[in-house]
Each structure stands twice: as structure tokens, then as C-alpha cells.
Amino acid sequence: MVMASKLIKAGVIFLSAIFISEGVYSQALSFNLKEAQDYAVKNSYNVRNAQFDVDIARKTVKENLSYGFPQIDATVDYSYFIAIPTQLIPAEFMPGGEPGEFIELQFGLKNNFTGGITLNQLIFDGRYFIGLEYARIFEQVSMESLEKSEEDVKETITQTYYNILVGEEGIRILDSTLVILEKTRYETGEMYKEGFAEKTDYDQLTLTVTDIQNSINSLKRQNEIGYKLLNYQMGISLDQLVILTETLDGLIEQATASALLDQQFNLEQHVDYRLISSQEQMKYLSLKNERAAYYPTLNGFIFVQENAQRNEFNFLDPSEPWYLSSATGISMKIPIFSSGYRKSRVSQAKIDLEKIQNTKQQVADGLLLSITQSRSEFRTAVENYIREKQNVDLSLEIYKKTLTKYNEGVATSVELTQQHNQFFDSERKYFQTVFSLLDAKNRLDKALGNY
């Protein structure tokens, strides 16, 4: 593994030299795991949408707050009477009028213009103060949702980062194996031409070489997709060149040396539990809000307006009179009877609160179960990694000895193929345990709230 680490670093230096010589190195972006996570948090589509939700929540708080401050409205009304309204008055009100008869009278002028300003001030409304608290909790929920989105992004970036490094290490191992086998196949072909080897030996090696080449091509395609997926998750253009600076050996060492199994879990601090607790508060405030519908509301007002009536449209003539009117007062609305509407709303709010409380307990139990399960899976992954590392070292040693025997004419191509397949299978299982180890660490970090 130390040799693998050196080879990877050498490969990165070599690629860097190529990029510099081609004039594109300045366009490449290099990230270790922490840098990739931080970059994704700042540029991920999901995180940006969550940040927009926080901004909306803050605006909502200001919106609710402003409802309790003075509200000033201006009105301007103009009407032209095509036919002036006619009023009927008893005839006896006029000199000479007979009882039981009516006189038709028209009041008003053709043009009427009214302009005024009204100030309304909320004095008391139980829902207003509950609404302010609800808006504050809503903002808190949005911020906790943003935090959760950031954690989810970090977990996703970590998994993709691991996938790419495991794939690259697999390609490196297969490449080194392919070089050895191609050399052996070439030598076998030359011996066959001289009559010192069987054609089946050469054909058998050719099949093995072809299998390895197919595996390498498959892994390269997977890693190509992996890099594009990483770019997408980080909010980078899919065509942007990205270089990963972490080494697989370094990440494995961190995973096996971590103290995650002994880390204490704080349920109250976990973002999922805090989020559901805030949602519980919102449901409780919703219940209070429905109960507040039984309380009266009180508003104060004052208005000033001027009115003018003309037969001609000459409202801009300063010599013509305008008539002022103004008033102030209070308005109280007292709920009396709603045919069970308000009672039904309160009952629904109570059920919603009980439902969210039940969900909260479910989330708490789920988080505790997740911790137990994640710790168990991580412990198993570490044990499997240690075992498979020993197996792959042993199978490599056996394969090397068989290859030496084959070159000396002691072992057959079938034996060499069998040992190669055994070594190849050990490598496959080893890389599976490596990914399982890193994946288990990633999920345990997420369960503990380390992100």
C-alpha cells in the first residue's frame, strides 16, 4: 500500500506536468476531501435552494412584523353622474303639499371628486403575536433545513470521492498485472514459435489478458462518469478538469484509526432531531393560533378626506370650494357563533400536534437505531478489511511464485491462470471491503452528526 501511494503521487505529478506543458493546468481544480465538501456546500444546487428558503423565511418574518405597525392608505374617487339620482320626499314637507303624495327631487352635481387618507393601527389581535413567534420558528426551520442540506451534500460528495479513488486504485492494480501478463504472453508466444510451448498456453494467457483489458476499460468508463457526477454534485461544469489530491491509503488509514466507535451521540444536537422539534413548535403555535380565533380583535383608525362637487370638471380651480371631513375611532370584532367552524379548526390543530409528536418519537428512535446499526456495520467493515488485506497479500505471494515456476517451465499455463484468477478474485474482494470500510465510516459520520 505504501508503494501504491507513491505510484499515485507520481501519477499526479506526471499528469500535472502534462497539463502545464499543454497550457491547461491553470484551468484544473484540485481538491482534497475537505475542500471538495466545502466547495460543494457553497455551490451545490440543493444548498443554494435551501439558502433561498432561508431568505424567504426572513422576509416572511418582516412581513408578519409589519402587520402590527400603522397602515396608511390613500383613496381617490371620481364619479360622473350621467343621470343625477332622484329622491322622493313626502309632499306634506313642502308648502301646499298633499298628504300621501311625493315630490321628486334631485340632489348633487354631475362631477364628484373625493380624496382621503386613512390610518389604521392594530391594537389587539391574539393571532398577531402568535404569528410573530411562528415566523421566527419558520425561519429557524429553514436554517436547520439548510444545515441538513449541507450535511447531505457532504455525505454525497464523500461517497463519490471514495468511489473515484477506489476505482483509480483498481485500474492501477489491473494495469500493473496486465503489464506482467502481456510480457509473459509475449514470451510464451516466442517459445511456441520455437516449439517449446503449447498453443493452448498462449491462448489461455490471451484470454486472461483480454479479460483484464475489458475490466480496465469498464473501470475507466465508470470513473469518467464518477468525475462528471462529482462535478455535478459540486456545482462545477461537467467538462471542468478536477484532480483529487487525497490518496486511498491515507483515507483507509484515517478510517481504521478513527475513534468513531467510542464517540458519544447527542440526540438533542442532531440536525434531524432539532428539525422535527422545531416543526413540533410550529404545530403547537398553529394550535394556539386557532384558539386565538375566539378572542376579539381591536383596531384604531383615523381618516381625513376632502370632497368636491361640480357641474363642470374644474377641480383644479383654486377658487372653487372643497369640503373637509375627518373622523377617528376604534373598531372591535367579537366572535360569537361560527356554526362549529372554529371548534373544528382547533380539533384539527390538536391532531396535527399529536401527529408531529408521534413523528418526533419515531425520529428519535430511528436515530438511535441508526447509530447502533452504523457502529456495527463499521466494526464489521474494519474486520473484513483487515482479513481481506491479509488474503490479497497471501494470494499475491502465491501468484508470484506460480509465475516464477511458469517462467522456469515447472508450472503450466492453467496453473498460472488459476492462481491469477485467485489473485484477481482476492483483489476484487479487497476493493469491495475497502469501499465498504469507507462507506461505513461515511454513514457513521453522518449518523453521529459529524458533518
Short mmCIF file of C-alpha atoms in Angstrom, two decimals:
data_model
loop_
_atom_site.label_atom_id
_atom_site.label_comp_id
_atom_site.label_asym_id
_atom_site.label_seq_id
_atom_site.Cartn_x
_atom_site.Cartn_y
_atom_site.Cartn_z
CA MET A 1 0.00 0.00 0.00
CA VAL A 2 2.92 2.35 0.61
CA MET A 3 4.17 1.58 -2.89
CA ALA A 4 0.65 2.24 -4.24
CA SER A 5 0.60 5.61 -2.54
CA LYS A 6 3.95 6.55 -4.10
CA LEU A 7 2.76 5.48 -7.53
CA ILE A 8 -0.42 7.55 -7.24
CA LYS A 9 1.54 10.63 -6.16
CA ALA A 10 3.93 10.09 -9.05
CA GLY A 11 0.96 9.81 -11.40
CA VAL A 12 -0.47 13.09 -10.15
CA ILE A 13 2.90 14.82 -10.67
CA PHE A 14 3.15 13.33 -14.14
CA LEU A 15 -0.36 14.49 -15.09
CA SER A 16 0.37 17.92 -13.67
CA ALA A 17 3.45 18.17 -15.87
CA ILE A 18 1.35 17.30 -18.91
CA PHE A 19 -1.26 19.91 -18.01
CA ILE A 20 1.41 22.57 -17.59
CA SER A 21 3.02 21.69 -20.90
CA GLU A 22 -0.36 21.86 -22.66
CA GLY A 23 -1.23 25.16 -21.01
CA VAL A 24 -4.37 23.84 -19.31
CA TYR A 25 -3.13 23.26 -15.79
CA SER A 26 -4.36 26.67 -14.72
CA GLN A 27 -7.86 25.52 -15.65
CA ALA A 28 -7.74 22.40 -13.48
CA LEU A 29 -9.25 22.39 -9.98
CA SER A 30 -7.59 20.32 -7.24
CA PHE A 31 -9.44 19.20 -4.12
CA ASN A 32 -8.78 17.13 -1.08
CA LEU A 33 -11.88 15.66 0.51
CA LYS A 34 -12.48 18.57 2.91
CA GLU A 35 -12.02 21.14 0.14
CA ALA A 36 -14.45 19.25 -2.11
CA GLN A 37 -17.06 19.20 0.66
CA ASP A 38 -16.65 22.93 1.37
CA TYR A 39 -16.79 23.82 -2.31
CA ALA A 40 -19.97 21.77 -2.77
CA VAL A 41 -21.61 23.44 0.24
CA LYS A 42 -21.05 26.84 -1.39
CA ASN A 43 -22.02 25.86 -4.92
CA SER A 44 -24.39 22.89 -4.76
CA TYR A 45 -27.79 23.43 -6.36
CA ASN A 46 -29.62 21.88 -3.40
CA VAL A 47 -27.78 24.03 -0.86
CA ARG A 48 -28.44 27.18 -2.85
CA ASN A 49 -32.15 26.38 -2.97
CA ALA A 50 -32.13 25.81 0.80
CA GLN A 51 -30.43 29.21 1.22
CA PHE A 52 -33.19 30.79 -0.86
CA ASP A 53 -35.71 29.24 1.54
CA VAL A 54 -33.88 30.87 4.45
CA ASP A 55 -34.03 34.24 2.69
CA ILE A 56 -37.77 33.79 2.07
CA ALA A 57 -38.31 32.91 5.75
CA ARG A 58 -36.52 36.09 6.84
CA LYS A 59 -38.70 38.15 4.54
CA THR A 60 -41.74 36.39 5.99
CA VAL A 61 -40.71 37.47 9.50
CA LYS A 62 -40.55 41.09 8.35
CA GLU A 63 -43.90 40.70 6.61
CA ASN A 64 -45.61 39.45 9.76
CA LEU A 65 -43.95 42.08 11.91
CA SER A 66 -45.08 44.94 9.68
CA TYR A 67 -48.73 43.90 10.08
CA GLY A 68 -48.72 45.29 13.63
CA PHE A 69 -47.39 48.73 12.63
CA PRO A 70 -49.50 51.63 11.32
CA GLN A 71 -51.01 51.09 7.89
CA ILE A 72 -51.68 54.22 5.81
CA ASP A 73 -53.78 54.12 2.65
CA ALA A 74 -54.87 56.89 0.31
CA THR A 75 -58.05 56.82 -1.75
CA VAL A 76 -59.09 58.88 -4.74
CA ASP A 77 -62.63 58.53 -6.14
CA TYR A 78 -64.17 60.30 -9.10
CA SER A 79 -67.68 59.78 -10.44
CA TYR A 80 -69.69 61.43 -13.16
CA PHE A 81 -73.46 61.16 -12.87
CA ILE A 82 -74.94 60.70 -16.30
CA ALA A 83 -78.29 60.96 -14.57
CA ILE A 84 -78.35 62.54 -11.12
CA PRO A 85 -80.12 60.26 -8.63
CA THR A 86 -83.69 61.19 -7.78
CA GLN A 87 -85.04 61.14 -4.24
CA LEU A 88 -88.69 61.04 -3.19
CA ILE A 89 -89.85 63.07 -0.19
CA PRO A 90 -93.39 63.33 1.29
CA ALA A 91 -95.33 66.18 -0.28
CA GLU A 92 -96.53 67.47 3.10
CA PHE A 93 -92.93 68.54 3.81
CA MET A 94 -93.35 71.22 1.17
CA PRO A 95 -95.80 74.18 1.26
CA GLY A 96 -99.13 73.21 -0.28
CA GLY A 97 -98.26 69.55 -0.45
CA GLU A 98 -100.96 66.96 -0.01
CA PRO A 99 -100.51 64.07 2.42
CA GLY A 100 -99.87 60.77 0.69
CA GLU A 101 -98.17 62.36 -2.28
CA PHE A 102 -94.43 62.55 -3.04
CA ILE A 103 -92.21 65.11 -4.62
CA GLU A 104 -89.27 64.15 -6.87
CA LEU A 105 -86.03 65.92 -6.03
CA GLN A 106 -82.51 65.55 -7.45
CA PHE A 107 -79.58 66.14 -5.09
CA GLY A 108 -75.99 66.58 -6.14
CA LEU A 109 -73.99 67.72 -9.13
CA LYS A 110 -72.68 65.93 -12.20
CA ASN A 111 -68.99 65.72 -11.16
CA ASN A 112 -67.93 64.37 -7.78
CA PHE A 113 -64.35 64.01 -6.58
CA THR A 114 -63.23 62.64 -3.18
CA GLY A 115 -59.67 62.23 -1.89
CA GLY A 116 -58.63 61.00 1.53
CA ILE A 117 -56.03 59.34 3.75
CA THR A 118 -56.79 56.65 6.31
CA LEU A 119 -54.52 55.40 9.08
CA ASN A 120 -55.28 52.01 10.67
CA GLN A 121 -53.50 50.69 13.74
CA LEU A 122 -53.83 47.22 15.18
CA ILE A 123 -54.48 47.50 18.92
CA PHE A 124 -55.09 43.89 19.87
CA ASP A 125 -55.16 40.63 17.94
CA GLY A 126 -54.06 37.42 19.65
CA ARG A 127 -53.11 35.91 16.31
CA TYR A 128 -50.64 38.68 15.55
CA PHE A 129 -48.25 37.86 18.40
CA ILE A 130 -48.56 34.14 17.73
CA GLY A 131 -47.82 34.84 14.08
CA LEU A 132 -44.61 36.63 15.02
CA GLU A 133 -43.43 33.62 17.02
CA TYR A 134 -44.50 31.28 14.22
CA ALA A 135 -42.49 33.27 11.68
CA ARG A 136 -39.42 33.12 13.93
CA ILE A 137 -39.72 29.33 14.24
CA PHE A 138 -40.30 29.11 10.48
CA GLU A 139 -37.00 30.91 9.93
CA GLN A 140 -35.32 28.52 12.37
CA VAL A 141 -36.74 25.52 10.48
CA SER A 142 -35.42 26.95 7.22
CA MET A 143 -31.94 27.37 8.70
CA GLU A 144 -32.00 23.83 10.08
CA SER A 145 -33.14 22.57 6.68
CA LEU A 146 -30.18 24.41 5.16
CA GLU A 147 -27.88 22.73 7.67
CA LYS A 148 -29.35 19.34 6.79
CA SER A 149 -28.88 20.03 3.07
CA GLU A 150 -25.24 20.88 3.71
CA GLU A 151 -24.75 17.64 5.64
CA ASP A 152 -26.43 15.63 2.88
CA VAL A 153 -24.19 17.25 0.28
CA LYS A 154 -21.05 16.48 2.29
CA GLU A 155 -22.10 12.85 2.67
CA THR A 156 -22.81 12.55 -1.06
CA ILE A 157 -19.52 14.21 -2.04
CA THR A 158 -17.62 11.90 0.31
CA GLN A 159 -19.18 8.78 -1.19
CA THR A 160 -18.46 9.88 -4.77
CA TYR A 161 -14.89 10.87 -3.82
CA TYR A 162 -14.35 7.42 -2.31
CA ASN A 163 -15.78 5.69 -5.39
CA ILE A 164 -13.40 7.50 -7.71
CA LEU A 165 -10.29 6.76 -5.64
CA VAL A 166 -11.20 3.08 -5.24
CA GLY A 167 -11.78 2.87 -9.00
CA GLU A 168 -8.45 4.53 -9.78
CA GLU A 169 -6.60 2.17 -7.44
CA GLY A 170 -8.33 -0.79 -9.10
CA ILE A 171 -7.24 0.47 -12.52
CA ARG A 172 -3.66 0.85 -11.28
CA ILE A 173 -3.57 -2.71 -9.93
CA LEU A 174 -5.04 -4.13 -13.13
CA ASP A 175 -2.61 -2.11 -15.25
CA SER A 176 0.39 -3.46 -13.36
CA THR A 177 -1.00 -7.01 -13.64
CA LEU A 178 -1.64 -6.51 -17.35
CA VAL A 179 1.96 -5.47 -17.97
CA ILE A 180 3.25 -8.66 -16.33
CA LEU A 181 0.81 -10.91 -18.17
CA GLU A 182 1.43 -9.32 -21.55
CA LYS A 183 5.14 -9.86 -21.05
CA THR A 184 4.51 -13.47 -20.09
CA ARG A 185 2.19 -13.95 -23.07
CA TYR A 186 4.80 -12.50 -25.42
CA GLU A 187 7.48 -14.80 -24.08
CA THR A 188 5.11 -17.77 -24.34
CA GLY A 189 4.34 -16.83 -27.93
CA GLU A 190 8.04 -16.74 -28.77
CA MET A 191 8.56 -20.12 -27.08
CA TYR A 192 5.60 -21.52 -29.06
CA LYS A 193 7.20 -20.37 -32.30
CA GLU A 194 10.35 -22.24 -31.31
CA GLY A 195 8.36 -25.33 -30.35
CA PHE A 196 8.98 -25.08 -26.61
CA ALA A 197 5.39 -24.25 -25.58
CA GLU A 198 1.85 -25.30 -26.44
CA LYS A 199 -0.50 -23.05 -28.36
CA THR A 200 -3.11 -23.60 -25.65
CA ASP A 201 -0.74 -21.94 -23.17
CA TYR A 202 -0.57 -18.86 -25.38
CA ASP A 203 -4.34 -18.86 -25.98
CA GLN A 204 -5.05 -19.24 -22.29
CA LEU A 205 -2.90 -16.21 -21.49
CA THR A 206 -4.56 -14.27 -24.31
CA LEU A 207 -7.99 -14.89 -22.77
CA THR A 208 -6.74 -13.71 -19.40
CA VAL A 209 -5.18 -10.57 -20.91
CA THR A 210 -8.42 -9.80 -22.75
CA ASP A 211 -10.44 -10.18 -19.54
CA ILE A 212 -8.14 -7.76 -17.74
CA GLN A 213 -8.29 -5.24 -20.59
CA ASN A 214 -12.09 -5.38 -20.53
CA SER A 215 -12.09 -4.85 -16.78
CA ILE A 216 -9.75 -1.87 -17.10
CA ASN A 217 -11.90 -0.28 -19.81
CA SER A 218 -15.04 -0.81 -17.73
CA LEU A 219 -13.45 0.80 -14.65
CA LYS A 220 -12.19 3.74 -16.71
CA ARG A 221 -15.68 4.39 -18.05
CA GLN A 222 -17.12 4.17 -14.55
CA ASN A 223 -14.53 6.62 -13.24
CA GLU A 224 -15.20 9.00 -16.12
CA ILE A 225 -18.85 9.05 -15.11
CA GLY A 226 -17.78 9.33 -11.46
CA TYR A 227 -15.82 12.52 -12.16
CA LYS A 228 -18.76 14.06 -14.01
CA LEU A 229 -21.05 13.09 -11.15
CA LEU A 230 -18.67 14.74 -8.69
CA ASN A 231 -18.60 17.90 -10.79
CA TYR A 232 -22.40 17.92 -10.91
CA GLN A 233 -22.69 17.44 -7.15
CA MET A 234 -20.20 20.24 -6.52
CA GLY A 235 -21.90 22.66 -8.90
CA ILE A 236 -19.00 22.63 -11.38
CA SER A 237 -19.25 22.44 -15.17
CA LEU A 238 -19.24 18.79 -16.27
CA ASP A 239 -16.31 19.47 -18.60
CA GLN A 240 -14.17 21.07 -15.89
CA LEU A 241 -10.99 19.12 -15.14
CA VAL A 242 -10.84 18.08 -11.47
CA ILE A 243 -7.88 16.47 -9.67
CA LEU A 244 -8.34 14.60 -6.39
CA THR A 245 -5.34 15.05 -4.10
CA GLU A 246 -6.25 12.53 -1.40
CA THR A 247 -4.72 9.05 -1.52
CA LEU A 248 -6.70 5.91 -0.92
CA ASP A 249 -4.09 4.68 1.57
CA GLY A 250 -4.40 7.90 3.55
CA LEU A 251 -8.18 7.64 3.72
CA ILE A 252 -8.01 3.98 4.76
CA GLU A 253 -5.53 4.85 7.49
CA GLN A 254 -7.84 7.61 8.75
CA ALA A 255 -10.81 5.24 8.75
CA THR A 256 -9.08 2.41 10.63
CA ALA A 257 -7.52 4.81 13.14
CA SER A 258 -10.69 6.83 13.81
CA ALA A 259 -12.38 6.88 17.21
CA LEU A 260 -15.92 6.83 15.81
CA LEU A 261 -16.83 3.68 17.72
CA ASP A 262 -16.23 5.48 21.01
CA GLN A 263 -17.75 8.86 20.07
CA GLN A 264 -20.73 9.84 22.21
CA PHE A 265 -24.01 10.56 20.44
CA ASN A 266 -26.01 13.65 21.42
CA LEU A 267 -29.58 13.25 20.23
CA GLU A 268 -30.56 16.82 21.09
CA GLN A 269 -27.84 18.23 18.84
CA HIS A 270 -28.55 16.10 15.79
CA VAL A 271 -29.97 18.23 12.97
CA ASP A 272 -32.79 15.77 12.19
CA TYR A 273 -33.99 15.84 15.79
CA ARG A 274 -33.69 19.62 16.03
CA LEU A 275 -35.62 19.97 12.79
CA ILE A 276 -38.51 17.80 13.94
CA SER A 277 -38.52 19.61 17.32
CA SER A 278 -38.88 22.95 15.55
CA GLN A 279 -41.70 21.55 13.43
CA GLU A 280 -43.38 20.44 16.67
CA GLN A 281 -43.17 24.03 17.94
CA MET A 282 -44.77 25.25 14.73
CA LYS A 283 -47.69 22.83 15.18
CA TYR A 284 -48.11 23.97 18.79
CA LEU A 285 -48.23 27.60 17.65
CA SER A 286 -50.77 26.65 14.99
CA LEU A 287 -52.98 25.25 17.77
CA LYS A 288 -52.60 28.47 19.77
CA ASN A 289 -53.42 30.45 16.67
CA GLU A 290 -56.69 28.59 16.13
CA ARG A 291 -57.64 29.08 19.77
CA ALA A 292 -56.91 32.80 19.45
CA ALA A 293 -59.67 32.98 16.84
CA TYR A 294 -62.12 33.01 19.80
CA TYR A 295 -60.64 36.29 21.08
CA PRO A 296 -61.90 39.71 19.94
CA THR A 297 -59.77 41.96 17.76
CA LEU A 298 -59.42 45.70 18.23
CA ASN A 299 -58.29 48.25 15.64
CA GLY A 300 -57.99 52.03 15.74
CA PHE A 301 -58.41 54.33 12.76
CA ILE A 302 -58.33 57.95 11.71
CA PHE A 303 -59.19 59.37 8.33
CA VAL A 304 -59.16 62.77 6.64
CA GLN A 305 -60.84 63.43 3.31
CA GLU A 306 -61.97 66.27 1.10
CA ASN A 307 -64.90 66.25 -1.27
CA ALA A 308 -65.82 68.49 -4.17
CA GLN A 309 -68.90 68.59 -6.38
CA ARG A 310 -69.04 70.45 -9.67
CA ASN A 311 -71.27 70.77 -12.67
CA GLU A 312 -68.09 71.32 -14.68
CA PHE A 313 -64.85 69.39 -14.45
CA ASN A 314 -62.84 72.20 -12.83
CA PHE A 315 -61.42 70.53 -9.75
CA LEU A 316 -58.08 72.30 -10.24
CA ASP A 317 -59.67 75.74 -9.90
CA PRO A 318 -58.47 77.07 -6.51
CA SER A 319 -61.40 79.43 -6.21
CA GLU A 320 -63.88 76.58 -6.07
CA PRO A 321 -64.63 75.13 -2.61
CA TRP A 322 -63.57 71.74 -1.20
CA TYR A 323 -65.32 70.25 1.83
CA LEU A 324 -63.29 68.68 4.60
CA SER A 325 -64.36 65.74 6.75
CA SER A 326 -62.41 63.64 9.24
CA ALA A 327 -63.04 61.11 11.98
CA THR A 328 -61.25 58.82 14.38
CA GLY A 329 -62.42 55.80 16.30
CA ILE A 330 -61.93 52.18 17.17
CA SER A 331 -63.39 49.01 15.73
CA MET A 332 -63.86 45.82 17.68
CA LYS A 333 -64.78 42.46 16.17
CA ILE A 334 -66.17 39.93 18.66
CA PRO A 335 -66.52 36.30 17.52
CA ILE A 336 -69.86 34.90 18.71
CA PHE A 337 -71.03 31.97 16.63
CA SER A 338 -69.37 30.17 13.71
CA SER A 339 -71.52 27.02 13.43
CA GLY A 340 -68.66 24.87 14.73
CA TYR A 341 -66.07 26.15 12.23
CA ARG A 342 -63.60 27.45 14.83
CA LYS A 343 -64.05 24.37 17.01
CA SER A 344 -63.29 22.12 14.04
CA ARG A 345 -60.14 24.11 13.25
CA VAL A 346 -58.90 23.73 16.85
CA SER A 347 -59.58 19.98 16.78
CA GLN A 348 -57.60 19.59 13.56
CA ALA A 349 -54.69 21.55 15.02
CA LYS A 350 -54.68 19.29 18.10
CA ILE A 351 -54.49 16.18 15.90
CA ASP A 352 -51.66 17.73 13.86
CA LEU A 353 -49.74 18.39 17.07
CA GLU A 354 -50.23 14.83 18.30
CA LYS A 355 -49.14 13.52 14.89
CA ILE A 356 -45.90 15.53 14.87
CA GLN A 357 -45.17 14.45 18.44
CA ASN A 358 -45.54 10.84 17.35
CA THR A 359 -43.23 11.50 14.40
CA LYS A 360 -40.72 13.14 16.72
CA GLN A 361 -40.54 9.98 18.83
CA GLN A 362 -40.17 7.94 15.66
CA VAL A 363 -37.27 10.13 14.50
CA ALA A 364 -35.56 9.82 17.90
CA ASP A 365 -35.87 6.02 17.88
CA GLY A 366 -34.71 5.90 14.27
CA LEU A 367 -31.61 7.97 15.00
CA LEU A 368 -30.67 5.78 17.96
CA LEU A 369 -31.20 2.66 15.85
CA SER A 370 -29.14 4.18 13.04
CA ILE A 371 -26.25 4.82 15.43
CA THR A 372 -26.30 1.24 16.68
CA GLN A 373 -26.53 -0.17 13.17
CA SER A 374 -23.86 2.16 11.73
CA ARG A 375 -21.42 1.34 14.53
CA SER A 376 -21.97 -2.38 13.99
CA GLU A 377 -21.50 -2.08 10.22
CA PHE A 378 -18.33 0.00 10.67
CA ARG A 379 -16.88 -2.51 13.12
CA THR A 380 -17.64 -5.34 10.69
CA ALA A 381 -16.16 -3.37 7.79
CA VAL A 382 -12.89 -2.84 9.67
CA GLU A 383 -12.65 -6.56 10.48
CA ASN A 384 -13.40 -7.53 6.86
CA TYR A 385 -10.83 -5.08 5.56
CA ILE A 386 -8.09 -6.49 7.78
CA ARG A 387 -8.94 -10.05 6.76
CA GLU A 388 -9.13 -9.35 3.02
CA LYS A 389 -5.90 -7.35 3.11
CA GLN A 390 -4.15 -10.40 4.52
CA ASN A 391 -5.80 -12.59 1.88
CA VAL A 392 -4.77 -10.39 -1.02
CA ASP A 393 -1.17 -10.24 0.22
CA LEU A 394 -1.14 -14.03 0.51
CA SER A 395 -2.70 -14.61 -2.92
CA LEU A 396 -0.22 -12.16 -4.48
CA GLU A 397 2.66 -14.08 -2.98
CA ILE A 398 1.26 -17.37 -4.32
CA TYR A 399 0.71 -15.82 -7.76
CA LYS A 400 4.28 -14.50 -7.93
CA LYS A 401 5.69 -17.93 -7.03
CA THR A 402 3.48 -19.61 -9.64
CA LEU A 403 4.59 -17.06 -12.25
CA THR A 404 8.23 -17.80 -11.44
CA LYS A 405 7.56 -21.55 -11.75
CA TYR A 406 5.79 -20.96 -15.06
CA ASN A 407 8.73 -18.99 -16.43
CA GLU A 408 11.01 -21.83 -15.32
CA GLY A 409 8.77 -24.39 -17.03
CA VAL A 410 7.69 -26.04 -13.80
CA ALA A 411 4.06 -24.77 -13.74
CA THR A 412 1.53 -24.90 -16.57
CA SER A 413 -0.45 -22.01 -18.04
CA VAL A 414 -3.57 -23.49 -16.48
CA GLU A 415 -1.99 -23.32 -13.03
CA LEU A 416 -0.83 -19.78 -13.73
CA THR A 417 -4.33 -18.79 -14.85
CA GLN A 418 -5.88 -20.39 -11.80
CA GLN A 419 -3.54 -18.54 -9.48
CA HIS A 420 -4.09 -15.30 -11.38
CA ASN A 421 -7.85 -15.74 -11.11
CA GLN A 422 -7.48 -16.40 -7.41
CA PHE A 423 -5.37 -13.29 -7.03
CA PHE A 424 -7.80 -11.28 -9.17
CA ASP A 425 -10.74 -12.50 -7.06
CA SER A 426 -8.86 -11.58 -3.87
CA GLU A 427 -8.19 -8.11 -5.26
CA ARG A 428 -11.88 -7.73 -6.15
CA LYS A 429 -12.97 -8.73 -2.66
CA TYR A 430 -10.31 -6.49 -1.16
CA PHE A 431 -11.53 -3.42 -3.03
CA GLN A 432 -15.09 -4.27 -2.06
CA THR A 433 -14.05 -4.27 1.60
CA VAL A 434 -12.13 -1.02 1.09
CA PHE A 435 -15.21 0.67 -0.30
CA SER A 436 -17.40 -0.90 2.39
CA LEU A 437 -15.00 0.39 5.05
CA LEU A 438 -15.01 3.95 3.70
CA ASP A 439 -18.75 3.88 3.05
CA ALA A 440 -19.44 2.61 6.59
CA LYS A 441 -17.28 5.40 8.02
CA ASN A 442 -19.15 7.93 5.90
CA ARG A 443 -22.55 6.72 7.11
CA LEU A 444 -21.40 6.59 10.73
CA ASP A 445 -20.10 10.16 10.48
CA LYS A 446 -23.50 11.21 9.09
CA ALA A 447 -25.38 9.29 11.82
CA LEU A 448 -23.27 10.92 14.54
CA GLY A 449 -23.86 14.36 13.04
CA ASN A 450 -20.16 14.94 12.33
CA TYR A 451 -20.91 16.71 9.08
#
